[in-house]
Amino acid sequence: MSNLIVHGGTPLAGRIVPSANKNAVLPILCATLLTREPVRLHGVPDITDVKKILDVFRSLGSSVEMDAKSRVLNLHHRDTHFDAARDRLPEEMRSSIMLVPGLLARFCSARIEDDVTGCTLGVREIDPHVEVFQRFGASVERQPDGLVLAVPARLQANDHWTDYASVTTTENFVLCAALASGRSTLMNAASEPHVQEFCAFLKLLGAQIEGLGTSRLTIHGVERLGGGEFTFAEDFHEIVTFLALGAITGGRVEVKNSTPEQFPLIDRTFAKFGVQIIHENGWSRSVTNGPLKVKEPFTRNILQKVEAAPWPYLPVDLLPIFVALGVKAEGSVMFWNKIYDGAMGWTSELSKFGAHAFLSDPHRMVTFGGKPLHAAEVESPYIIRVAIALLMVAASIPGKSVIRNATPIRRAHPQFVENICTLGARIEWVDSE
């Protein structure tokens, strides 16, 4: 594990170009298994989860050529092989479950390891994914170290209505349906920007997908997919994070943003903390007029609130970023995570900075902002955006703070600390003993 040393109190300023979205990159990497033709990807981030997926491809005989400097990746799965009894998929990485559809389509077998996990965001069940695979004709056998799946031949098209709008379940359905025989329809599909980017990539390869950006997807299965060349868009998580860093430190940060049409609700959420977001000429910047202050609701006797749920709600992954603003801004805000239970249980770490935050229940937190804050040593749970939120608070406070176990940041954001330092921050990685 690694710690971050943060010397805070410096207003951050400058221009920055975000990396690609991990939540688009990983499913697209898994989707390349569906084709035997060469694929070239531009803007692939140098993060640990990408490296794990590429290591799996190499172990299965795929051709992998990654230029870390240009971030160009060439993949060719022509000579790929798989044996469910011998080959293993990555553990400690939730996205590895999206390798299953490609393996079923190519080799009629796949496996799900017992330890398929990700960030510690409460219980994240695999049952919805297993149900999707079964609906496409897969049998499932439980073995001591995981589940083994098999199909007798080609995947069979079907119609499905999910219990909730799960991103990964939606992506697994689309991956299965792309090469299945017939037309498949998914109701209650997730529609996040990274899901739309993932579907756009599959369409580039020849998949027939209708309904992008909606909760109803229709996929007409094709015999085979081709190759292609694809460039990733900027990660809206990073865009928001850099804008928030500018606001919380009282600086002026501009971020490259080619998709401002995805930001109206995010912009309104920033406005609840006294932050104006301006989009001009492909760049976005945050503007504050003095110290952050929570906007009072017109309805009497209620708290300002930020609710996060599946898109088109405010994305849950961004909630900790706004919690950091809530700690800093004068006024009170109720934050509501409508998806994950147990993802808000880091108020004790905020209190070490002198912040006043109250955990109402496993889904809701109230911040009483504007309190005097001081540098501190805190410990991050294994949640990417929480580690970043703690870093944000530390960056806004004069003095030396330590964010222990900040390693999750590296799972999603390449050169994240180095990029912040170009804006004037004094932050460094230190390996823990």
Tab-separated table of C-alpha atoms in Angstrom:
chain	number	residue	atom	x	y	z
A	1	MET	CA	0.000	0.000	0.000
A	2	SER	CA	1.017	3.615	-0.602
A	3	ASN	CA	0.370	6.816	1.281
A	4	LEU	CA	0.001	10.379	0.016
A	5	ILE	CA	1.789	13.277	1.677
A	6	VAL	CA	-0.178	16.475	1.036
A	7	HIS	CA	1.161	19.947	1.778
A	8	GLY	CA	-2.099	21.880	1.494
A	9	GLY	CA	-3.268	25.441	1.410
A	10	THR	CA	-2.102	26.365	-2.102
A	11	PRO	CA	-4.750	27.589	-4.610
A	12	LEU	CA	-4.476	25.358	-7.675
A	13	ALA	CA	-4.427	26.947	-11.128
A	14	GLY	CA	-3.752	25.949	-14.722
A	15	ARG	CA	-5.018	23.767	-17.558
A	16	ILE	CA	-5.232	19.993	-17.511
A	17	VAL	CA	-6.279	17.171	-19.855
A	18	PRO	CA	-8.065	14.260	-18.134
A	19	SER	CA	-7.406	10.612	-18.879
A	20	ALA	CA	-9.919	8.127	-20.262
A	21	ASN	CA	-12.689	6.719	-18.087
A	22	LYS	CA	-11.714	3.434	-16.417
A	23	ASN	CA	-15.367	2.417	-16.493
A	24	ALA	CA	-15.354	2.700	-20.293
A	25	VAL	CA	-11.858	1.341	-20.886
A	26	LEU	CA	-12.250	-1.944	-18.986
A	27	PRO	CA	-15.518	-3.124	-20.603
A	28	ILE	CA	-14.204	-2.115	-24.021
A	29	LEU	CA	-11.056	-4.155	-23.411
A	30	CYS	CA	-13.272	-7.118	-22.479
A	31	ALA	CA	-15.380	-6.508	-25.602
A	32	THR	CA	-12.353	-6.945	-27.862
A	33	LEU	CA	-12.478	-10.681	-27.051
A	34	LEU	CA	-15.569	-10.903	-29.253
A	35	THR	CA	-13.588	-10.326	-32.459
A	36	ARG	CA	-10.731	-12.143	-34.128
A	37	GLU	CA	-9.786	-9.007	-36.065
A	38	PRO	CA	-7.155	-6.462	-34.936
A	39	VAL	CA	-8.257	-3.520	-32.773
A	40	ARG	CA	-6.368	-0.294	-32.059
A	41	LEU	CA	-7.297	1.839	-29.030
A	42	HIS	CA	-6.077	5.405	-28.409
A	43	GLY	CA	-5.838	7.014	-24.976
A	44	VAL	CA	-5.581	3.816	-22.920
A	45	PRO	CA	-4.674	4.820	-19.330
A	46	ASP	CA	-1.700	3.264	-17.558
A	47	ILE	CA	-3.620	1.929	-14.536
A	48	THR	CA	-3.425	-1.310	-12.576
A	49	ASP	CA	-6.765	-2.744	-13.754
A	50	VAL	CA	-5.793	-2.286	-17.405
A	51	LYS	CA	-2.493	-4.041	-16.760
A	52	LYS	CA	-4.318	-6.989	-15.158
A	53	ILE	CA	-6.650	-7.393	-18.150
A	54	LEU	CA	-3.748	-7.181	-20.604
A	55	ASP	CA	-1.824	-9.795	-18.588
A	56	VAL	CA	-4.827	-12.115	-18.933
A	57	PHE	CA	-4.886	-11.566	-22.693
A	58	ARG	CA	-1.188	-12.387	-22.934
A	59	SER	CA	-1.634	-15.547	-20.855
A	60	LEU	CA	-4.405	-16.647	-23.245
A	61	GLY	CA	-2.189	-16.221	-26.316
A	62	SER	CA	-3.521	-12.883	-27.594
A	63	SER	CA	-1.251	-10.358	-29.278
A	64	VAL	CA	-0.846	-7.301	-27.027
A	65	GLU	CA	1.239	-4.276	-28.023
A	66	MET	CA	1.018	-1.346	-25.624
A	67	ASP	CA	2.932	1.906	-26.106
A	68	ALA	CA	2.794	3.509	-22.658
A	69	LYS	CA	4.131	6.839	-23.923
A	70	SER	CA	1.568	7.368	-26.697
A	71	ARG	CA	-1.103	5.351	-24.818
A	72	VAL	CA	-1.881	3.402	-27.994
A	73	LEU	CA	-2.859	-0.248	-27.597
A	74	ASN	CA	-2.970	-2.818	-30.405
A	75	LEU	CA	-4.882	-6.033	-29.654
A	76	HIS	CA	-5.386	-9.127	-31.780
A	77	HIS	CA	-7.249	-12.130	-30.357
A	78	ARG	CA	-6.817	-14.339	-33.424
A	79	ASP	CA	-4.743	-17.015	-31.627
A	80	THR	CA	-6.438	-16.747	-28.228
A	81	HIS	CA	-7.129	-19.972	-26.291
A	82	PHE	CA	-9.023	-20.726	-23.076
A	83	ASP	CA	-9.437	-23.728	-20.798
A	84	ALA	CA	-11.822	-23.268	-17.852
A	85	ALA	CA	-10.010	-25.996	-15.902
A	86	ARG	CA	-6.618	-24.295	-16.165
A	87	ASP	CA	-6.916	-20.587	-16.962
A	88	ARG	CA	-7.815	-18.054	-14.284
A	89	LEU	CA	-9.317	-14.572	-14.509
A	90	PRO	CA	-8.173	-11.600	-12.393
A	91	GLU	CA	-9.347	-11.492	-8.795
A	92	GLU	CA	-9.859	-8.296	-6.783
A	93	MET	CA	-11.226	-6.621	-9.934
A	94	ARG	CA	-14.959	-6.446	-10.493
A	95	SER	CA	-14.672	-5.853	-14.236
A	96	SER	CA	-13.149	-9.303	-14.832
A	97	ILE	CA	-16.706	-10.660	-14.880
A	98	MET	CA	-17.093	-8.931	-18.266
A	99	LEU	CA	-14.580	-11.349	-19.777
A	100	VAL	CA	-17.214	-14.093	-19.450
A	101	PRO	CA	-19.365	-13.214	-22.529
A	102	GLY	CA	-16.374	-13.156	-24.876
A	103	LEU	CA	-15.128	-16.487	-23.549
A	104	LEU	CA	-18.589	-18.054	-23.864
A	105	ALA	CA	-18.973	-16.749	-27.427
A	106	ARG	CA	-15.490	-17.864	-28.491
A	107	PHE	CA	-14.892	-21.042	-26.474
A	108	CYS	CA	-18.343	-22.037	-25.137
A	109	SER	CA	-16.965	-21.978	-21.583
A	110	ALA	CA	-15.885	-19.456	-18.952
A	111	ARG	CA	-15.427	-19.083	-15.224
A	112	ILE	CA	-16.128	-16.597	-12.415
A	113	GLU	CA	-13.602	-16.600	-9.597
A	114	ASP	CA	-14.787	-16.640	-5.989
A	115	ASP	CA	-12.894	-13.430	-5.201
A	116	VAL	CA	-14.261	-11.154	-7.931
A	117	THR	CA	-14.348	-7.865	-6.031
A	118	GLY	CA	-13.753	-4.149	-6.485
A	119	CYS	CA	-14.072	-1.116	-4.240
A	120	THR	CA	-15.520	-1.813	-0.789
A	121	LEU	CA	-18.957	-0.424	-1.589
A	122	GLY	CA	-21.081	-2.833	0.404
A	123	VAL	CA	-22.366	-6.145	-0.945
A	124	ARG	CA	-22.025	-6.296	-4.746
A	125	GLU	CA	-23.767	-9.444	-5.879
A	126	ILE	CA	-22.900	-11.505	-8.941
A	127	ASP	CA	-26.382	-13.053	-9.208
A	128	PRO	CA	-27.672	-10.527	-11.793
A	129	HIS	CA	-24.728	-11.405	-14.045
A	130	VAL	CA	-25.195	-15.141	-13.624
A	131	GLU	CA	-28.876	-14.707	-14.475
A	132	VAL	CA	-27.935	-12.877	-17.692
A	133	PHE	CA	-25.559	-15.674	-18.716
A	134	GLN	CA	-28.214	-18.296	-17.984
A	135	ARG	CA	-30.786	-16.435	-20.058
A	136	PHE	CA	-28.431	-16.643	-23.033
A	137	GLY	CA	-28.228	-20.424	-22.579
A	138	ALA	CA	-25.281	-20.927	-20.211
A	139	SER	CA	-25.237	-23.673	-17.611
A	140	VAL	CA	-23.579	-22.869	-14.279
A	141	GLU	CA	-21.654	-25.302	-12.082
A	142	ARG	CA	-20.317	-24.339	-8.669
A	143	GLN	CA	-16.785	-25.584	-7.993
A	144	PRO	CA	-14.597	-25.117	-4.887
A	145	ASP	CA	-12.810	-22.060	-6.303
A	146	GLY	CA	-15.548	-20.449	-8.387
A	147	LEU	CA	-18.273	-20.941	-10.972
A	148	VAL	CA	-17.770	-22.669	-14.328
A	149	LEU	CA	-20.119	-21.701	-17.152
A	150	ALA	CA	-20.743	-23.494	-20.446
A	151	VAL	CA	-22.963	-23.187	-23.525
A	152	PRO	CA	-23.602	-26.007	-25.997
A	153	ALA	CA	-23.208	-23.757	-29.041
A	154	ARG	CA	-24.073	-20.183	-30.010
A	155	LEU	CA	-25.577	-17.920	-27.354
A	156	GLN	CA	-29.364	-17.614	-27.655
A	157	ALA	CA	-31.084	-14.214	-27.874
A	158	ASN	CA	-33.641	-13.275	-25.227
A	159	ASP	CA	-35.550	-10.400	-23.622
A	160	HIS	CA	-34.705	-9.368	-20.070
A	161	TRP	CA	-35.860	-6.786	-17.523
A	162	THR	CA	-33.280	-6.156	-14.792
A	163	ASP	CA	-34.121	-5.531	-11.133
A	164	TYR	CA	-32.153	-2.277	-11.222
A	165	ALA	CA	-30.130	-0.276	-13.736
A	166	SER	CA	-26.750	-1.918	-13.173
A	167	VAL	CA	-23.907	-0.712	-15.391
A	168	THR	CA	-21.944	-3.963	-15.452
A	169	THR	CA	-25.064	-6.128	-15.861
A	170	THR	CA	-26.121	-3.974	-18.812
A	171	GLU	CA	-22.685	-4.321	-20.388
A	172	ASN	CA	-22.671	-8.096	-19.890
A	173	PHE	CA	-26.097	-8.354	-21.535
A	174	VAL	CA	-24.927	-6.324	-24.548
A	175	LEU	CA	-21.729	-8.386	-24.824
A	176	CYS	CA	-23.725	-11.629	-24.847
A	177	ALA	CA	-26.332	-10.297	-27.265
A	178	ALA	CA	-23.847	-8.927	-29.813
A	179	LEU	CA	-23.090	-12.404	-31.235
A	180	ALA	CA	-26.242	-14.232	-30.075
A	181	SER	CA	-28.690	-15.671	-32.592
A	182	GLY	CA	-31.668	-13.338	-32.973
A	183	ARG	CA	-32.852	-10.108	-31.384
A	184	SER	CA	-32.368	-9.364	-27.678
A	185	THR	CA	-34.009	-6.579	-25.675
A	186	LEU	CA	-32.972	-5.230	-22.270
A	187	MET	CA	-35.324	-3.129	-20.158
A	188	ASN	CA	-34.091	-1.000	-17.238
A	189	ALA	CA	-30.693	-0.734	-18.896
A	190	ALA	CA	-28.040	1.562	-17.449
A	191	SER	CA	-27.341	4.638	-19.597
A	192	GLU	CA	-24.235	6.235	-18.026
A	193	PRO	CA	-21.808	8.045	-20.366
A	194	HIS	CA	-19.345	5.151	-20.133
A	195	VAL	CA	-22.094	2.675	-21.115
A	196	GLN	CA	-22.846	4.826	-24.155
A	197	GLU	CA	-19.135	4.929	-25.032
A	198	PHE	CA	-18.927	1.144	-24.663
A	199	CYS	CA	-21.918	0.630	-26.989
A	200	ALA	CA	-20.449	3.078	-29.513
A	201	PHE	CA	-17.275	0.977	-29.624
A	202	LEU	CA	-19.231	-2.227	-30.267
A	203	LYS	CA	-21.163	-0.505	-33.046
A	204	LEU	CA	-17.824	0.474	-34.577
A	205	LEU	CA	-16.973	-3.250	-34.724
A	206	GLY	CA	-20.292	-4.013	-36.413
A	207	ALA	CA	-22.666	-4.736	-33.521
A	208	GLN	CA	-26.273	-3.698	-34.141
A	209	ILE	CA	-27.439	-1.792	-31.051
A	210	GLU	CA	-30.457	0.494	-30.798
A	211	GLY	CA	-31.441	2.800	-27.928
A	212	LEU	CA	-28.084	4.237	-26.816
A	213	GLY	CA	-28.541	6.578	-23.872
A	214	THR	CA	-31.963	5.163	-22.972
A	215	SER	CA	-33.217	2.523	-20.555
A	216	ARG	CA	-34.274	0.170	-23.387
A	217	LEU	CA	-31.606	-1.444	-25.546
A	218	THR	CA	-32.291	-3.656	-28.554
A	219	ILE	CA	-29.452	-5.745	-29.971
A	220	HIS	CA	-29.638	-7.719	-33.207
A	221	GLY	CA	-27.036	-10.468	-33.015
A	222	VAL	CA	-24.566	-10.766	-35.872
A	223	GLU	CA	-22.432	-13.686	-37.070
A	224	ARG	CA	-19.117	-11.962	-36.408
A	225	LEU	CA	-17.570	-8.627	-35.477
A	226	GLY	CA	-14.773	-6.855	-37.302
A	227	GLY	CA	-11.806	-4.797	-36.194
A	228	GLY	CA	-11.405	-1.067	-35.870
A	229	GLU	CA	-9.731	1.976	-34.354
A	230	PHE	CA	-11.226	3.863	-31.402
A	231	THR	CA	-10.280	6.903	-29.291
A	232	PHE	CA	-11.495	7.235	-25.709
A	233	ALA	CA	-13.219	10.399	-24.479
A	234	GLU	CA	-12.165	12.290	-21.341
A	235	ASP	CA	-13.301	10.784	-18.040
A	236	PHE	CA	-16.129	12.920	-16.638
A	237	HIS	CA	-15.104	11.749	-13.138
A	238	GLU	CA	-11.689	13.363	-13.600
A	239	ILE	CA	-13.221	16.480	-15.136
A	240	VAL	CA	-15.414	16.954	-12.063
A	241	THR	CA	-12.546	16.153	-9.687
A	242	PHE	CA	-10.182	18.719	-11.184
A	243	LEU	CA	-12.931	21.358	-11.251
A	244	ALA	CA	-13.684	20.611	-7.593
A	245	LEU	CA	-9.994	20.821	-6.671
A	246	GLY	CA	-9.868	24.288	-8.182
A	247	ALA	CA	-12.966	25.312	-6.217
A	248	ILE	CA	-12.014	23.832	-2.835
A	249	THR	CA	-8.542	25.408	-2.907
A	250	GLY	CA	-9.804	28.795	-4.097
A	251	GLY	CA	-7.926	28.495	-7.379
A	252	ARG	CA	-8.743	28.535	-11.081
A	253	VAL	CA	-8.496	25.211	-12.943
A	254	GLU	CA	-9.531	24.645	-16.572
A	255	VAL	CA	-10.207	21.094	-17.756
A	256	LYS	CA	-10.551	19.753	-21.293
A	257	ASN	CA	-14.131	18.583	-21.762
A	258	SER	CA	-15.514	17.418	-25.109
A	259	THR	CA	-18.910	16.403	-23.674
A	260	PRO	CA	-20.386	19.442	-21.829
A	261	GLU	CA	-23.856	18.244	-22.827
A	262	GLN	CA	-23.511	15.605	-20.072
A	263	PHE	CA	-22.984	18.242	-17.356
A	264	PRO	CA	-26.211	20.210	-16.661
A	265	LEU	CA	-27.071	18.286	-13.468
A	266	ILE	CA	-23.429	18.211	-12.378
A	267	ASP	CA	-23.224	21.982	-12.923
A	268	ARG	CA	-26.359	22.497	-10.804
A	269	THR	CA	-24.847	20.347	-8.052
A	270	PHE	CA	-21.705	22.501	-8.003
A	271	ALA	CA	-23.967	25.560	-7.744
A	272	LYS	CA	-25.373	24.218	-4.446
A	273	PHE	CA	-21.932	24.946	-2.943
A	274	GLY	CA	-21.527	28.379	-4.521
A	275	VAL	CA	-19.446	27.130	-7.460
A	276	GLN	CA	-20.243	28.200	-11.034
A	277	ILE	CA	-19.092	25.955	-13.900
A	278	ILE	CA	-18.405	27.607	-17.261
A	279	HIS	CA	-18.004	25.595	-20.491
A	280	GLU	CA	-16.241	27.378	-23.368
A	281	ASN	CA	-14.399	26.211	-26.487
A	282	GLY	CA	-13.964	22.608	-25.344
A	283	TRP	CA	-12.781	23.552	-21.844
A	284	SER	CA	-14.568	23.787	-18.495
A	285	ARG	CA	-13.618	25.859	-15.451
A	286	SER	CA	-14.953	26.403	-11.936
A	287	VAL	CA	-15.520	29.933	-10.631
A	288	THR	CA	-16.051	30.922	-6.987
A	289	ASN	CA	-16.838	34.295	-5.492
A	290	GLY	CA	-15.075	34.150	-2.156
A	291	PRO	CA	-15.354	31.240	0.333
A	292	LEU	CA	-17.649	28.335	-0.511
A	293	LYS	CA	-21.152	28.687	0.854
A	294	VAL	CA	-24.089	26.283	0.666
A	295	LYS	CA	-27.101	27.625	-1.222
A	296	GLU	CA	-30.124	27.769	1.096
A	297	PRO	CA	-33.263	25.987	-0.189
A	298	PHE	CA	-36.410	28.072	-0.668
A	299	THR	CA	-38.385	25.421	1.224
A	300	ARG	CA	-38.137	26.241	4.923
A	301	ASN	CA	-36.758	23.817	7.504
A	302	ILE	CA	-35.100	21.373	5.106
A	303	LEU	CA	-31.443	20.726	4.359
A	304	GLN	CA	-29.833	21.320	1.017
A	305	LYS	CA	-29.337	17.840	-0.437
A	306	VAL	CA	-27.346	15.954	-3.046
A	307	GLU	CA	-28.898	12.686	-4.218
A	308	ALA	CA	-26.896	10.148	-6.205
A	309	ALA	CA	-28.319	7.195	-8.140
A	310	PRO	CA	-28.045	5.603	-11.608
A	311	TRP	CA	-27.736	7.986	-14.545
A	312	PRO	CA	-29.345	10.406	-15.346
A	313	TYR	CA	-29.150	11.115	-11.592
A	314	LEU	CA	-25.901	12.505	-10.253
A	315	PRO	CA	-23.456	9.561	-10.473
A	316	VAL	CA	-22.780	7.827	-7.162
A	317	ASP	CA	-19.051	7.786	-7.890
A	318	LEU	CA	-19.031	11.593	-7.699
A	319	LEU	CA	-20.754	11.836	-4.322
A	320	PRO	CA	-17.524	11.824	-2.222
A	321	ILE	CA	-16.184	14.702	-4.348
A	322	PHE	CA	-19.169	16.814	-3.324
A	323	VAL	CA	-18.894	15.621	0.289
A	324	ALA	CA	-15.448	17.237	0.307
A	325	LEU	CA	-17.000	20.493	-0.900
A	326	GLY	CA	-19.696	20.123	1.771
A	327	VAL	CA	-17.080	19.861	4.513
A	328	LYS	CA	-15.438	23.057	3.293
A	329	ALA	CA	-18.520	25.140	2.448
A	330	GLU	CA	-20.384	27.120	5.086
A	331	GLY	CA	-23.752	25.491	5.662
A	332	SER	CA	-25.306	22.034	5.956
A	333	VAL	CA	-25.925	19.428	3.258
A	334	MET	CA	-27.504	15.975	3.284
A	335	PHE	CA	-25.840	13.457	0.927
A	336	TRP	CA	-27.846	10.423	-0.159
A	337	ASN	CA	-26.237	7.382	-1.790
A	338	LYS	CA	-29.197	5.504	-3.249
A	339	ILE	CA	-27.192	2.507	-4.476
A	340	TYR	CA	-24.499	1.261	-2.114
A	341	ASP	CA	-24.940	0.537	1.557
A	342	GLY	CA	-21.892	1.162	3.706
A	343	ALA	CA	-20.195	3.506	1.229
A	344	MET	CA	-20.660	6.559	3.477
A	345	GLY	CA	-18.945	5.209	6.577
A	346	TRP	CA	-15.856	7.403	6.478
A	347	THR	CA	-17.102	10.292	8.615
A	348	SER	CA	-14.585	9.367	11.314
A	349	GLU	CA	-11.746	10.158	8.885
A	350	LEU	CA	-13.286	13.525	8.029
A	351	SER	CA	-13.519	14.319	11.747
A	352	LYS	CA	-9.732	13.995	12.020
A	353	PHE	CA	-9.521	17.152	9.891
A	354	GLY	CA	-11.893	18.834	12.350
A	355	ALA	CA	-14.858	18.412	9.983
A	356	HIS	CA	-18.336	17.863	11.376
A	357	ALA	CA	-20.089	15.070	9.455
A	358	PHE	CA	-22.877	12.836	10.742
A	359	LEU	CA	-23.753	9.394	9.339
A	360	SER	CA	-27.547	9.203	9.470
A	361	ASP	CA	-27.772	5.603	8.190
A	362	PRO	CA	-25.821	3.373	5.763
A	363	HIS	CA	-26.980	5.520	2.831
A	364	ARG	CA	-27.039	9.108	4.138
A	365	MET	CA	-24.549	11.580	5.541
A	366	VAL	CA	-24.977	15.178	6.708
A	367	THR	CA	-22.090	17.648	6.627
A	368	PHE	CA	-22.074	20.772	8.781
A	369	GLY	CA	-19.504	22.731	6.815
A	370	GLY	CA	-17.496	25.833	7.374
A	371	LYS	CA	-15.879	24.564	10.601
A	372	PRO	CA	-12.180	25.323	11.251
A	373	LEU	CA	-10.109	22.559	9.640
A	374	HIS	CA	-6.560	21.459	10.344
A	375	ALA	CA	-4.029	19.142	8.730
A	376	ALA	CA	-4.271	15.511	9.837
A	377	GLU	CA	-3.308	11.914	9.143
A	378	VAL	CA	-6.287	9.933	7.853
A	379	GLU	CA	-6.851	6.465	6.413
A	380	SER	CA	-8.802	5.845	3.232
A	381	PRO	CA	-11.177	2.918	2.802
A	382	TYR	CA	-10.673	0.931	-0.399
A	383	ILE	CA	-12.889	3.262	-2.441
A	384	ILE	CA	-11.302	5.256	-5.264
A	385	ARG	CA	-13.297	8.463	-4.988
A	386	VAL	CA	-13.188	8.545	-1.176
A	387	ALA	CA	-9.385	8.536	-1.296
A	388	ILE	CA	-9.600	11.459	-3.729
A	389	ALA	CA	-12.118	13.299	-1.522
A	390	LEU	CA	-9.779	13.020	1.472
A	391	LEU	CA	-6.971	14.331	-0.721
A	392	MET	CA	-9.186	17.276	-1.727
A	393	VAL	CA	-9.884	18.221	1.889
A	394	ALA	CA	-6.178	17.943	2.734
A	395	ALA	CA	-5.227	20.088	-0.275
A	396	SER	CA	-7.511	22.878	0.987
A	397	ILE	CA	-5.910	23.027	4.477
A	398	PRO	CA	-2.527	24.679	5.165
A	399	GLY	CA	-0.008	22.240	6.582
A	400	LYS	CA	1.087	18.639	6.065
A	401	SER	CA	-1.543	15.894	5.899
A	402	VAL	CA	-1.150	12.177	5.223
A	403	ILE	CA	-3.674	10.027	3.333
A	404	ARG	CA	-2.884	6.455	4.299
A	405	ASN	CA	-3.713	3.558	1.945
A	406	ALA	CA	-4.451	5.878	-0.980
A	407	THR	CA	-3.540	3.150	-3.489
A	408	PRO	CA	-7.112	2.869	-4.911
A	409	ILE	CA	-6.499	6.148	-6.766
A	410	ARG	CA	-4.034	4.340	-9.006
A	411	ARG	CA	-6.740	1.878	-10.065
A	412	ALA	CA	-8.582	4.588	-11.970
A	413	HIS	CA	-6.361	7.610	-12.543
A	414	PRO	CA	-2.914	7.403	-14.180
A	415	GLN	CA	-0.459	10.106	-13.162
A	416	PHE	CA	-3.213	11.674	-11.049
A	417	VAL	CA	-0.925	13.134	-8.403
A	418	GLU	CA	1.597	14.236	-11.002
A	419	ASN	CA	-1.185	16.066	-12.881
A	420	ILE	CA	-2.329	17.861	-9.738
A	421	CYS	CA	1.238	18.926	-9.060
A	422	THR	CA	1.331	20.695	-12.444
A	423	LEU	CA	-1.427	22.907	-11.027
A	424	GLY	CA	0.778	23.954	-8.114
A	425	ALA	CA	-0.025	21.273	-5.536
A	426	ARG	CA	2.663	19.773	-3.306
A	427	ILE	CA	1.751	16.092	-3.097
A	428	GLU	CA	3.901	12.973	-3.206
A	429	TRP	CA	3.552	9.207	-2.984
A	430	VAL	CA	5.354	7.395	-0.145
A	431	ASP	CA	5.368	3.623	0.247
A	432	SER	CA	4.072	2.494	3.631
A	433	GLU	CA	6.023	0.064	5.742
